[in-house]
Amino acid sequence: MSLKDNINIKQLPEHIAIIMDGNGRWAKQKGKLRVFGHENGTRAVRRTVEGCAELGVKNLTLYAFSTENWNRPKLEVQTLMKLLISSLKKEIKTLQKNNIKLNAIGDLKALPTKVHKELADVIDLTKDNNRMTLTLALSYGSRDELINAVTQISIKVKNNIISPEKIDESLINQHLYTRNLPDVDLLIRTSGEQRISNFLLWQIAYAELYFTNVFWPDFTNEHLYEAIINYQKRERRFGKTSEQLS
Ligand code: IPE
Ligand code: IPE
Ligand code: MG
């Protein structure tokens, strides 16, 4: 029996975000180089993307490369970028078959031209798909995103396009890289680390957090279902009392 049968399809998180962590440790455990972990991590990406789409999750956001990850050894960064290009080329079929739209958030200009171009191509090819939006966070940092938003809003204030009194949550939302996405409902982090690492700080304000010790390359759909079942057992009060909700 699959845990899938225990999921209440009517109460799925509308937006799941995942910090895919533990590729390096997974490889090390097997006596292999970190790169081997990243390669196997791409399989877990495909499984999870298909698993979410099949369930009916509308938005899946994957943290693939952070602004801080630029500080890793040059060879690892290069390998990750190459892997990204080959995965995009390879997975276009999976996206089309499953009617999934690709989206990207982050400081995309910082990515190598080849990655940038491949990404733009796949985003364009899948733009009319509407079963699920898959967002890749690439060269993404929440602080960078907030700096970017503040800069843009300041320019508009300076040019009298908006007045400071008009600055509210919705206006800030509109200036984030995630402008077209709803808030995160469920945030999953693999590998046992219990931290956010500069991911979607604004958007997870009321997300339910779920940490698992499984390393990312070992993350299966059963692990995904386990996280969703755990999420569905929680009471999301949004500041209210339990009595107010019922
Ligand atoms: C996550 O795995 C992938 C990226 C951050 C690109 P790691 O590479 O962080 O693996 P660990 O955490 O060192 O095991
Ligand atoms: C977070 O993982 C970034 C991604 C999963 C892409 P890291 O492995 O870089 O996080 P820290 O630095 O250990 O917190
Ligand atoms: Mg890590």
PDB file of C-alpha atoms and ligand atoms in Angstrom:
ATOM      1  CA  MET A   1       0.000   0.000   0.000  1.00  0.00           C
ATOM      2  CA  SER A   2       1.167   3.476  -0.785  1.00  0.00           C
ATOM      3  CA  LEU A   3       0.892   6.368   1.619  1.00  0.00           C
ATOM      4  CA  LYS A   4      -0.759   8.164  -1.282  1.00  0.00           C
ATOM      5  CA  ASP A   5      -4.089   6.603  -0.252  1.00  0.00           C
ATOM      6  CA  ASN A   6      -3.941   8.510   3.039  1.00  0.00           C
ATOM      7  CA  ILE A   7      -3.743  11.918   1.408  1.00  0.00           C
ATOM      8  CA  ASN A   8      -6.847  14.083   1.376  1.00  0.00           C
ATOM      9  CA  ILE A   9      -6.827  15.352  -2.202  1.00  0.00           C
ATOM     10  CA  LYS A  10      -9.235  18.167  -1.273  1.00  0.00           C
ATOM     11  CA  GLN A  11      -6.732  19.660   1.155  1.00  0.00           C
ATOM     12  CA  LEU A  12      -3.515  19.645  -0.768  1.00  0.00           C
ATOM     13  CA  PRO A  13      -1.007  22.421  -0.138  1.00  0.00           C
ATOM     14  CA  GLU A  14      -1.412  24.837  -3.010  1.00  0.00           C
ATOM     15  CA  HIS A  15       2.295  25.648  -2.971  1.00  0.00           C
ATOM     16  CA  ILE A  16       5.070  23.279  -1.880  1.00  0.00           C
ATOM     17  CA  ALA A  17       8.650  24.541  -1.685  1.00  0.00           C
ATOM     18  CA  ILE A  18      11.621  22.244  -1.200  1.00  0.00           C
ATOM     19  CA  ILE A  19      15.191  22.887  -0.045  1.00  0.00           C
ATOM     20  CA  MET A  20      16.850  19.968  -1.831  1.00  0.00           C
ATOM     21  CA  ASP A  21      19.794  19.338   0.464  1.00  0.00           C
ATOM     22  CA  GLY A  22      22.256  16.515   1.099  1.00  0.00           C
ATOM     23  CA  ASN A  23      23.603  15.588  -2.347  1.00  0.00           C
ATOM     24  CA  GLY A  24      27.226  15.931  -1.237  1.00  0.00           C
ATOM     25  CA  ARG A  25      26.818  13.879   1.946  1.00  0.00           C
ATOM     26  CA  TRP A  26      24.872  11.222   0.048  1.00  0.00           C
ATOM     27  CA  ALA A  27      27.802  10.807  -2.355  1.00  0.00           C
ATOM     28  CA  LYS A  28      30.414  10.890   0.396  1.00  0.00           C
ATOM     29  CA  GLN A  29      28.592   8.109   2.222  1.00  0.00           C
ATOM     30  CA  LYS A  30      29.041   6.005  -0.895  1.00  0.00           C
ATOM     31  CA  GLY A  31      32.715   6.905  -1.215  1.00  0.00           C
ATOM     32  CA  LYS A  32      32.004   9.013  -4.314  1.00  0.00           C
ATOM     33  CA  LEU A  33      32.627  12.612  -5.330  1.00  0.00           C
ATOM     34  CA  ARG A  34      30.019  15.287  -4.542  1.00  0.00           C
ATOM     35  CA  VAL A  35      29.204  15.583  -8.236  1.00  0.00           C
ATOM     36  CA  PHE A  36      27.842  12.038  -8.178  1.00  0.00           C
ATOM     37  CA  GLY A  37      25.346  13.212  -5.585  1.00  0.00           C
ATOM     38  CA  HIS A  38      24.226  16.115  -7.759  1.00  0.00           C
ATOM     39  CA  GLU A  39      23.752  13.790 -10.726  1.00  0.00           C
ATOM     40  CA  ASN A  40      21.562  11.491  -8.675  1.00  0.00           C
ATOM     41  CA  GLY A  41      19.745  14.476  -7.243  1.00  0.00           C
ATOM     42  CA  THR A  42      18.327  15.188 -10.692  1.00  0.00           C
ATOM     43  CA  ARG A  43      16.461  11.851 -10.598  1.00  0.00           C
ATOM     44  CA  ALA A  44      14.819  12.873  -7.337  1.00  0.00           C
ATOM     45  CA  VAL A  45      13.830  16.144  -9.012  1.00  0.00           C
ATOM     46  CA  ARG A  46      12.053  14.304 -11.809  1.00  0.00           C
ATOM     47  CA  ARG A  47      10.294  11.920  -9.395  1.00  0.00           C
ATOM     48  CA  THR A  48       9.122  14.762  -7.174  1.00  0.00           C
ATOM     49  CA  VAL A  49       7.954  16.950 -10.040  1.00  0.00           C
ATOM     50  CA  GLU A  50       5.898  14.100 -11.509  1.00  0.00           C
ATOM     51  CA  GLY A  51       4.658  13.051  -8.072  1.00  0.00           C
ATOM     52  CA  CYS A  52       3.391  16.547  -7.271  1.00  0.00           C
ATOM     53  CA  ALA A  53       1.763  17.003 -10.672  1.00  0.00           C
ATOM     54  CA  GLU A  54      -0.004  13.632 -10.425  1.00  0.00           C
ATOM     55  CA  LEU A  55      -1.417  14.526  -7.016  1.00  0.00           C
ATOM     56  CA  GLY A  56      -2.712  17.856  -8.253  1.00  0.00           C
ATOM     57  CA  VAL A  57      -0.343  20.247  -6.483  1.00  0.00           C
ATOM     58  CA  LYS A  58      -0.564  23.556  -8.352  1.00  0.00           C
ATOM     59  CA  ASN A  59       2.828  25.057  -7.451  1.00  0.00           C
ATOM     60  CA  LEU A  60       6.152  23.423  -6.711  1.00  0.00           C
ATOM     61  CA  THR A  61       9.244  25.536  -6.037  1.00  0.00           C
ATOM     62  CA  LEU A  62      12.667  23.910  -5.848  1.00  0.00           C
ATOM     63  CA  TYR A  63      15.757  25.535  -4.357  1.00  0.00           C
ATOM     64  CA  ALA A  64      18.433  24.453  -6.818  1.00  0.00           C
ATOM     65  CA  PHE A  65      21.224  27.032  -6.383  1.00  0.00           C
ATOM     66  CA  SER A  66      21.548  29.830  -3.844  1.00  0.00           C
ATOM     67  CA  THR A  67      23.344  33.160  -4.090  1.00  0.00           C
ATOM     68  CA  GLU A  68      25.709  31.729  -1.446  1.00  0.00           C
ATOM     69  CA  ASN A  69      26.409  28.615  -3.542  1.00  0.00           C
ATOM     70  CA  TRP A  70      28.535  30.796  -5.885  1.00  0.00           C
ATOM     71  CA  ASN A  71      31.163  30.561  -3.140  1.00  0.00           C
ATOM     72  CA  ARG A  72      31.632  26.814  -3.623  1.00  0.00           C
ATOM     73  CA  PRO A  73      34.743  25.480  -5.397  1.00  0.00           C
ATOM     74  CA  LYS A  74      34.795  26.608  -9.017  1.00  0.00           C
ATOM     75  CA  LEU A  75      34.696  23.065 -10.358  1.00  0.00           C
ATOM     76  CA  GLU A  76      31.559  22.207  -8.385  1.00  0.00           C
ATOM     77  CA  VAL A  77      29.806  25.373  -9.578  1.00  0.00           C
ATOM     78  CA  GLN A  78      30.758  24.585 -13.183  1.00  0.00           C
ATOM     79  CA  THR A  79      29.491  21.030 -12.869  1.00  0.00           C
ATOM     80  CA  LEU A  80      26.208  22.204 -11.386  1.00  0.00           C
ATOM     81  CA  MET A  81      25.722  24.643 -14.259  1.00  0.00           C
ATOM     82  CA  LYS A  82      26.469  21.923 -16.839  1.00  0.00           C
ATOM     83  CA  LEU A  83      24.068  19.584 -15.091  1.00  0.00           C
ATOM     84  CA  LEU A  84      21.426  22.265 -15.192  1.00  0.00           C
ATOM     85  CA  ILE A  85      21.774  22.681 -18.954  1.00  0.00           C
ATOM     86  CA  SER A  86      21.629  18.937 -19.622  1.00  0.00           C
ATOM     87  CA  SER A  87      18.662  18.458 -17.267  1.00  0.00           C
ATOM     88  CA  LEU A  88      16.715  21.268 -18.898  1.00  0.00           C
ATOM     89  CA  LYS A  89      17.331  19.765 -22.325  1.00  0.00           C
ATOM     90  CA  LYS A  90      16.377  16.305 -21.116  1.00  0.00           C
ATOM     91  CA  GLU A  91      13.357  17.204 -19.013  1.00  0.00           C
ATOM     92  CA  ILE A  92      11.517  19.337 -21.524  1.00  0.00           C
ATOM     93  CA  LYS A  93       9.710  16.116 -22.571  1.00  0.00           C
ATOM     94  CA  THR A  94       8.657  15.369 -18.988  1.00  0.00           C
ATOM     95  CA  LEU A  95       7.322  18.911 -18.630  1.00  0.00           C
ATOM     96  CA  GLN A  96       5.337  18.790 -21.860  1.00  0.00           C
ATOM     97  CA  LYS A  97       3.984  15.301 -21.185  1.00  0.00           C
ATOM     98  CA  ASN A  98       2.757  16.391 -17.760  1.00  0.00           C
ATOM     99  CA  ASN A  99       1.484  19.810 -18.863  1.00  0.00           C
ATOM    100  CA  ILE A 100       3.867  21.612 -16.494  1.00  0.00           C
ATOM    101  CA  LYS A 101       4.889  25.234 -16.865  1.00  0.00           C
ATOM    102  CA  LEU A 102       8.473  26.151 -15.994  1.00  0.00           C
ATOM    103  CA  ASN A 103       9.282  29.336 -14.112  1.00  0.00           C
ATOM    104  CA  ALA A 104      12.526  30.620 -12.583  1.00  0.00           C
ATOM    105  CA  ILE A 105      13.280  32.983  -9.705  1.00  0.00           C
ATOM    106  CA  GLY A 106      16.555  34.525  -8.625  1.00  0.00           C
ATOM    107  CA  ASP A 107      19.292  36.734  -9.974  1.00  0.00           C
ATOM    108  CA  LEU A 108      19.088  34.997 -13.345  1.00  0.00           C
ATOM    109  CA  LYS A 109      21.433  37.493 -15.009  1.00  0.00           C
ATOM    110  CA  ALA A 110      24.236  36.069 -12.870  1.00  0.00           C
ATOM    111  CA  LEU A 111      23.879  32.648 -14.511  1.00  0.00           C
ATOM    112  CA  PRO A 112      26.165  31.686 -17.406  1.00  0.00           C
ATOM    113  CA  THR A 113      24.699  32.743 -20.778  1.00  0.00           C
ATOM    114  CA  LYS A 114      24.136  29.142 -21.850  1.00  0.00           C
ATOM    115  CA  VAL A 115      22.072  28.367 -18.757  1.00  0.00           C
ATOM    116  CA  HIS A 116      20.167  31.598 -19.117  1.00  0.00           C
ATOM    117  CA  LYS A 117      19.338  30.811 -22.726  1.00  0.00           C
ATOM    118  CA  GLU A 118      18.300  27.200 -22.136  1.00  0.00           C
ATOM    119  CA  LEU A 119      16.113  28.338 -19.258  1.00  0.00           C
ATOM    120  CA  ALA A 120      14.463  31.043 -21.352  1.00  0.00           C
ATOM    121  CA  ASP A 121      13.794  28.501 -24.120  1.00  0.00           C
ATOM    122  CA  VAL A 122      12.120  25.984 -21.822  1.00  0.00           C
ATOM    123  CA  ILE A 123      10.109  28.704 -20.079  1.00  0.00           C
ATOM    124  CA  ASP A 124       8.867  29.889 -23.439  1.00  0.00           C
ATOM    125  CA  LEU A 125       8.072  26.377 -24.728  1.00  0.00           C
ATOM    126  CA  THR A 126       6.025  25.529 -21.631  1.00  0.00           C
ATOM    127  CA  LYS A 127       4.357  28.897 -21.084  1.00  0.00           C
ATOM    128  CA  ASP A 128       0.843  27.677 -21.979  1.00  0.00           C
ATOM    129  CA  ASN A 129       0.958  24.577 -19.761  1.00  0.00           C
ATOM    130  CA  ASN A 130      -1.387  24.830 -16.818  1.00  0.00           C
ATOM    131  CA  ARG A 131      -1.493  21.713 -14.690  1.00  0.00           C
ATOM    132  CA  MET A 132       1.304  22.821 -12.374  1.00  0.00           C
ATOM    133  CA  THR A 133       3.893  25.594 -12.199  1.00  0.00           C
ATOM    134  CA  LEU A 134       7.388  24.356 -11.462  1.00  0.00           C
ATOM    135  CA  THR A 135       9.601  27.175 -10.234  1.00  0.00           C
ATOM    136  CA  LEU A 136      13.356  26.722 -10.054  1.00  0.00           C
ATOM    137  CA  ALA A 137      15.169  28.990  -7.617  1.00  0.00           C
ATOM    138  CA  LEU A 138      18.510  29.657  -9.289  1.00  0.00           C
ATOM    139  CA  SER A 139      21.105  32.069  -8.035  1.00  0.00           C
ATOM    140  CA  TYR A 140      18.310  32.811  -5.608  1.00  0.00           C
ATOM    141  CA  GLY A 141      18.655  34.536  -2.253  1.00  0.00           C
ATOM    142  CA  SER A 142      15.776  35.979  -0.316  1.00  0.00           C
ATOM    143  CA  ARG A 143      17.793  38.996   0.778  1.00  0.00           C
ATOM    144  CA  ASP A 144      18.802  39.687  -2.811  1.00  0.00           C
ATOM    145  CA  GLU A 145      15.127  39.461  -3.775  1.00  0.00           C
ATOM    146  CA  LEU A 146      14.148  41.927  -1.057  1.00  0.00           C
ATOM    147  CA  ILE A 147      16.921  44.353  -2.009  1.00  0.00           C
ATOM    148  CA  ASN A 148      15.710  44.175  -5.580  1.00  0.00           C
ATOM    149  CA  ALA A 149      12.116  44.868  -4.535  1.00  0.00           C
ATOM    150  CA  VAL A 150      13.088  47.807  -2.315  1.00  0.00           C
ATOM    151  CA  THR A 151      15.181  49.299  -5.125  1.00  0.00           C
ATOM    152  CA  GLN A 152      12.352  49.036  -7.636  1.00  0.00           C
ATOM    153  CA  ILE A 153       9.789  50.480  -5.268  1.00  0.00           C
ATOM    154  CA  SER A 154      12.134  53.345  -4.343  1.00  0.00           C
ATOM    155  CA  ILE A 155      12.603  54.258  -7.989  1.00  0.00           C
ATOM    156  CA  LYS A 156       8.825  54.333  -8.470  1.00  0.00           C
ATOM    157  CA  VAL A 157       8.382  56.515  -5.387  1.00  0.00           C
ATOM    158  CA  LYS A 158      11.114  58.847  -6.575  1.00  0.00           C
ATOM    159  CA  ASN A 159       9.467  59.182  -9.983  1.00  0.00           C
ATOM    160  CA  ASN A 160       6.038  59.761  -8.394  1.00  0.00           C
ATOM    161  CA  ILE A 161       4.646  56.547  -9.860  1.00  0.00           C
ATOM    162  CA  ILE A 162       3.573  55.384  -6.408  1.00  0.00           C
ATOM    163  CA  SER A 163       3.204  57.245  -3.140  1.00  0.00           C
ATOM    164  CA  PRO A 164       4.776  55.852   0.057  1.00  0.00           C
ATOM    165  CA  GLU A 165       1.303  55.465   1.665  1.00  0.00           C
ATOM    166  CA  LYS A 166       0.450  52.934  -1.038  1.00  0.00           C
ATOM    167  CA  ILE A 167       3.164  50.528   0.104  1.00  0.00           C
ATOM    168  CA  ASP A 168       1.405  47.460   1.494  1.00  0.00           C
ATOM    169  CA  GLU A 169       1.824  43.657   1.461  1.00  0.00           C
ATOM    170  CA  SER A 170       0.328  43.318  -1.958  1.00  0.00           C
ATOM    171  CA  LEU A 171       2.620  45.955  -3.461  1.00  0.00           C
ATOM    172  CA  ILE A 172       5.667  44.250  -1.978  1.00  0.00           C
ATOM    173  CA  ASN A 173       4.445  40.880  -3.295  1.00  0.00           C
ATOM    174  CA  GLN A 174       4.215  42.373  -6.756  1.00  0.00           C
ATOM    175  CA  HIS A 175       7.871  43.380  -6.646  1.00  0.00           C
ATOM    176  CA  LEU A 176       9.257  40.003  -5.602  1.00  0.00           C
ATOM    177  CA  TYR A 177      10.586  37.382  -8.034  1.00  0.00           C
ATOM    178  CA  THR A 178       7.635  35.239  -6.878  1.00  0.00           C
ATOM    179  CA  ARG A 179       5.081  37.868  -7.922  1.00  0.00           C
ATOM    180  CA  ASN A 180       2.828  35.345  -9.695  1.00  0.00           C
ATOM    181  CA  LEU A 181       2.926  32.696  -6.992  1.00  0.00           C
ATOM    182  CA  PRO A 182       0.787  32.215  -3.882  1.00  0.00           C
ATOM    183  CA  ASP A 183       2.449  32.061  -0.442  1.00  0.00           C
ATOM    184  CA  VAL A 184       4.175  28.798   0.433  1.00  0.00           C
ATOM    185  CA  ASP A 185       1.950  26.360   2.374  1.00  0.00           C
ATOM    186  CA  LEU A 186       4.465  23.588   2.988  1.00  0.00           C
ATOM    187  CA  LEU A 187       8.248  23.947   3.114  1.00  0.00           C
ATOM    188  CA  ILE A 188      10.247  20.712   3.065  1.00  0.00           C
ATOM    189  CA  ARG A 189      13.982  20.462   3.746  1.00  0.00           C
ATOM    190  CA  THR A 190      15.864  17.207   3.303  1.00  0.00           C
ATOM    191  CA  SER A 191      19.194  16.071   4.828  1.00  0.00           C
ATOM    192  CA  GLY A 192      18.483  16.801   8.485  1.00  0.00           C
ATOM    193  CA  GLU A 193      19.508  20.459   8.495  1.00  0.00           C
ATOM    194  CA  GLN A 194      16.906  22.626  10.179  1.00  0.00           C
ATOM    195  CA  ARG A 195      17.501  26.037   8.681  1.00  0.00           C
ATOM    196  CA  ILE A 196      16.123  28.200   5.913  1.00  0.00           C
ATOM    197  CA  SER A 197      19.392  29.209   4.191  1.00  0.00           C
ATOM    198  CA  ASN A 198      18.063  32.446   2.688  1.00  0.00           C
ATOM    199  CA  PHE A 199      15.082  30.826   0.937  1.00  0.00           C
ATOM    200  CA  LEU A 200      11.739  32.647   0.477  1.00  0.00           C
ATOM    201  CA  LEU A 201      11.860  34.478   3.818  1.00  0.00           C
ATOM    202  CA  TRP A 202       8.843  36.656   3.040  1.00  0.00           C
ATOM    203  CA  GLN A 203       6.817  33.925   1.340  1.00  0.00           C
ATOM    204  CA  ILE A 204       7.119  31.353   4.166  1.00  0.00           C
ATOM    205  CA  ALA A 205       5.720  33.717   6.815  1.00  0.00           C
ATOM    206  CA  TYR A 206       2.918  31.218   7.532  1.00  0.00           C
ATOM    207  CA  ALA A 207       4.223  28.065   5.871  1.00  0.00           C
ATOM    208  CA  GLU A 208       4.262  24.756   7.715  1.00  0.00           C
ATOM    209  CA  LEU A 209       7.848  23.527   8.035  1.00  0.00           C
ATOM    210  CA  TYR A 210       8.796  19.884   7.546  1.00  0.00           C
ATOM    211  CA  PHE A 211      12.295  18.511   8.048  1.00  0.00           C
ATOM    212  CA  THR A 212      13.406  15.015   7.103  1.00  0.00           C
ATOM    213  CA  ASN A 213      16.778  13.288   7.559  1.00  0.00           C
ATOM    214  CA  VAL A 214      16.612  11.711   4.092  1.00  0.00           C
ATOM    215  CA  PHE A 215      19.325  12.983   1.726  1.00  0.00           C
ATOM    216  CA  TRP A 216      17.881  14.541  -1.427  1.00  0.00           C
ATOM    217  CA  PRO A 217      18.939  11.782  -3.909  1.00  0.00           C
ATOM    218  CA  ASP A 218      17.034   9.268  -1.738  1.00  0.00           C
ATOM    219  CA  PHE A 219      13.846  11.362  -1.581  1.00  0.00           C
ATOM    220  CA  THR A 220      11.007   9.291  -3.064  1.00  0.00           C
ATOM    221  CA  ASN A 221       7.335   9.958  -3.643  1.00  0.00           C
ATOM    222  CA  GLU A 222       6.570   8.030  -0.450  1.00  0.00           C
ATOM    223  CA  HIS A 223       8.642  10.622   1.450  1.00  0.00           C
ATOM    224  CA  LEU A 224       6.707  13.349  -0.323  1.00  0.00           C
ATOM    225  CA  TYR A 225       3.396  11.750   0.654  1.00  0.00           C
ATOM    226  CA  GLU A 226       4.601  11.423   4.245  1.00  0.00           C
ATOM    227  CA  ALA A 227       5.315  15.168   4.325  1.00  0.00           C
ATOM    228  CA  ILE A 228       1.891  16.020   2.899  1.00  0.00           C
ATOM    229  CA  ILE A 229       0.092  13.716   5.354  1.00  0.00           C
ATOM    230  CA  ASN A 230       2.003  15.333   8.213  1.00  0.00           C
ATOM    231  CA  TYR A 231       1.026  18.779   6.866  1.00  0.00           C
ATOM    232  CA  GLN A 232      -2.639  17.776   6.692  1.00  0.00           C
ATOM    233  CA  LYS A 233      -2.672  16.813  10.375  1.00  0.00           C
ATOM    234  CA  ARG A 234      -1.702  20.333  11.425  1.00  0.00           C
ATOM    235  CA  GLU A 235      -4.089  23.109  12.350  1.00  0.00           C
ATOM    236  CA  ARG A 236      -3.218  26.330  10.540  1.00  0.00           C
ATOM    237  CA  ARG A 237      -4.545  29.042  12.765  1.00  0.00           C
ATOM    238  CA  PHE A 238      -3.083  32.192  11.191  1.00  0.00           C
ATOM    239  CA  GLY A 239      -3.192  33.961  14.520  1.00  0.00           C
ATOM    240  CA  LYS A 240      -6.752  32.992  15.365  1.00  0.00           C
ATOM    241  CA  THR A 241      -7.897  30.604  18.092  1.00  0.00           C
ATOM    242  CA  SER A 242      -8.775  27.014  17.386  1.00  0.00           C
ATOM    243  CA  GLU A 243     -12.449  27.721  18.226  1.00  0.00           C
ATOM    244  CA  GLN A 244     -12.652  30.479  15.654  1.00  0.00           C
ATOM    245  CA  LEU A 245     -11.689  28.056  12.906  1.00  0.00           C
ATOM    246  CA  SER A 246     -14.459  25.518  13.427  1.00  0.00           C
TER     247      SER A 246
HETATM  248  C1  IPE B   1      22.196  20.370  -2.204  1.00  0.00           C
HETATM  249  O1  IPE B   1      23.133  19.441  -1.756  1.00  0.00           O
HETATM  250  C2  IPE B   1      22.485  20.866  -3.607  1.00  0.00           C
HETATM  251  C3  IPE B   1      22.975  22.246  -3.698  1.00  0.00           C
HETATM  252  C4  IPE B   1      23.082  23.076  -2.701  1.00  0.00           C
HETATM  253  C5  IPE B   1      23.355  22.722  -5.010  1.00  0.00           C
HETATM  254  P1  IPE B   1      24.520  19.902  -1.158  1.00  0.00           P
HETATM  255  O2  IPE B   1      25.487  20.044  -2.274  1.00  0.00           O
HETATM  256  O3  IPE B   1      24.358  21.087  -0.300  1.00  0.00           O
HETATM  257  O4  IPE B   1      24.904  18.636  -0.282  1.00  0.00           O
HETATM  258  P2  IPE B   1      25.491  18.636   1.201  1.00  0.00           P
HETATM  259  O5  IPE B   1      24.598  19.504   2.023  1.00  0.00           O
HETATM  260  O6  IPE B   1      26.868  19.171   1.118  1.00  0.00           O
HETATM  261  O7  IPE B   1      25.423  17.213   1.614  1.00  0.00           O
HETATM  262  C1  IPE B   2      20.702  25.428   0.427  1.00  0.00           C
HETATM  263  O1  IPE B   2      21.580  24.363   0.641  1.00  0.00           O
HETATM  264  C2  IPE B   2      20.666  25.786  -1.017  1.00  0.00           C
HETATM  265  C3  IPE B   2      20.118  24.751  -1.896  1.00  0.00           C
HETATM  266  C4  IPE B   2      19.550  23.636  -1.538  1.00  0.00           C
HETATM  267  C5  IPE B   2      20.193  25.075  -3.288  1.00  0.00           C
HETATM  268  P1  IPE B   2      23.058  24.611   1.174  1.00  0.00           P
HETATM  269  O2  IPE B   2      23.667  23.273   1.360  1.00  0.00           O
HETATM  270  O3  IPE B   2      23.771  25.563   0.316  1.00  0.00           O
HETATM  271  O4  IPE B   2      22.755  25.305   2.577  1.00  0.00           O
HETATM  272  P2  IPE B   2      23.700  25.624   3.821  1.00  0.00           P
HETATM  273  O5  IPE B   2      24.727  26.576   3.344  1.00  0.00           O
HETATM  274  O6  IPE B   2      24.275  24.346   4.295  1.00  0.00           O
HETATM  275  O7  IPE B   2      22.780  26.219   4.816  1.00  0.00           O
HETATM  276 MG    MG B   3      23.931  21.378   1.642  1.00  0.00          MG
END
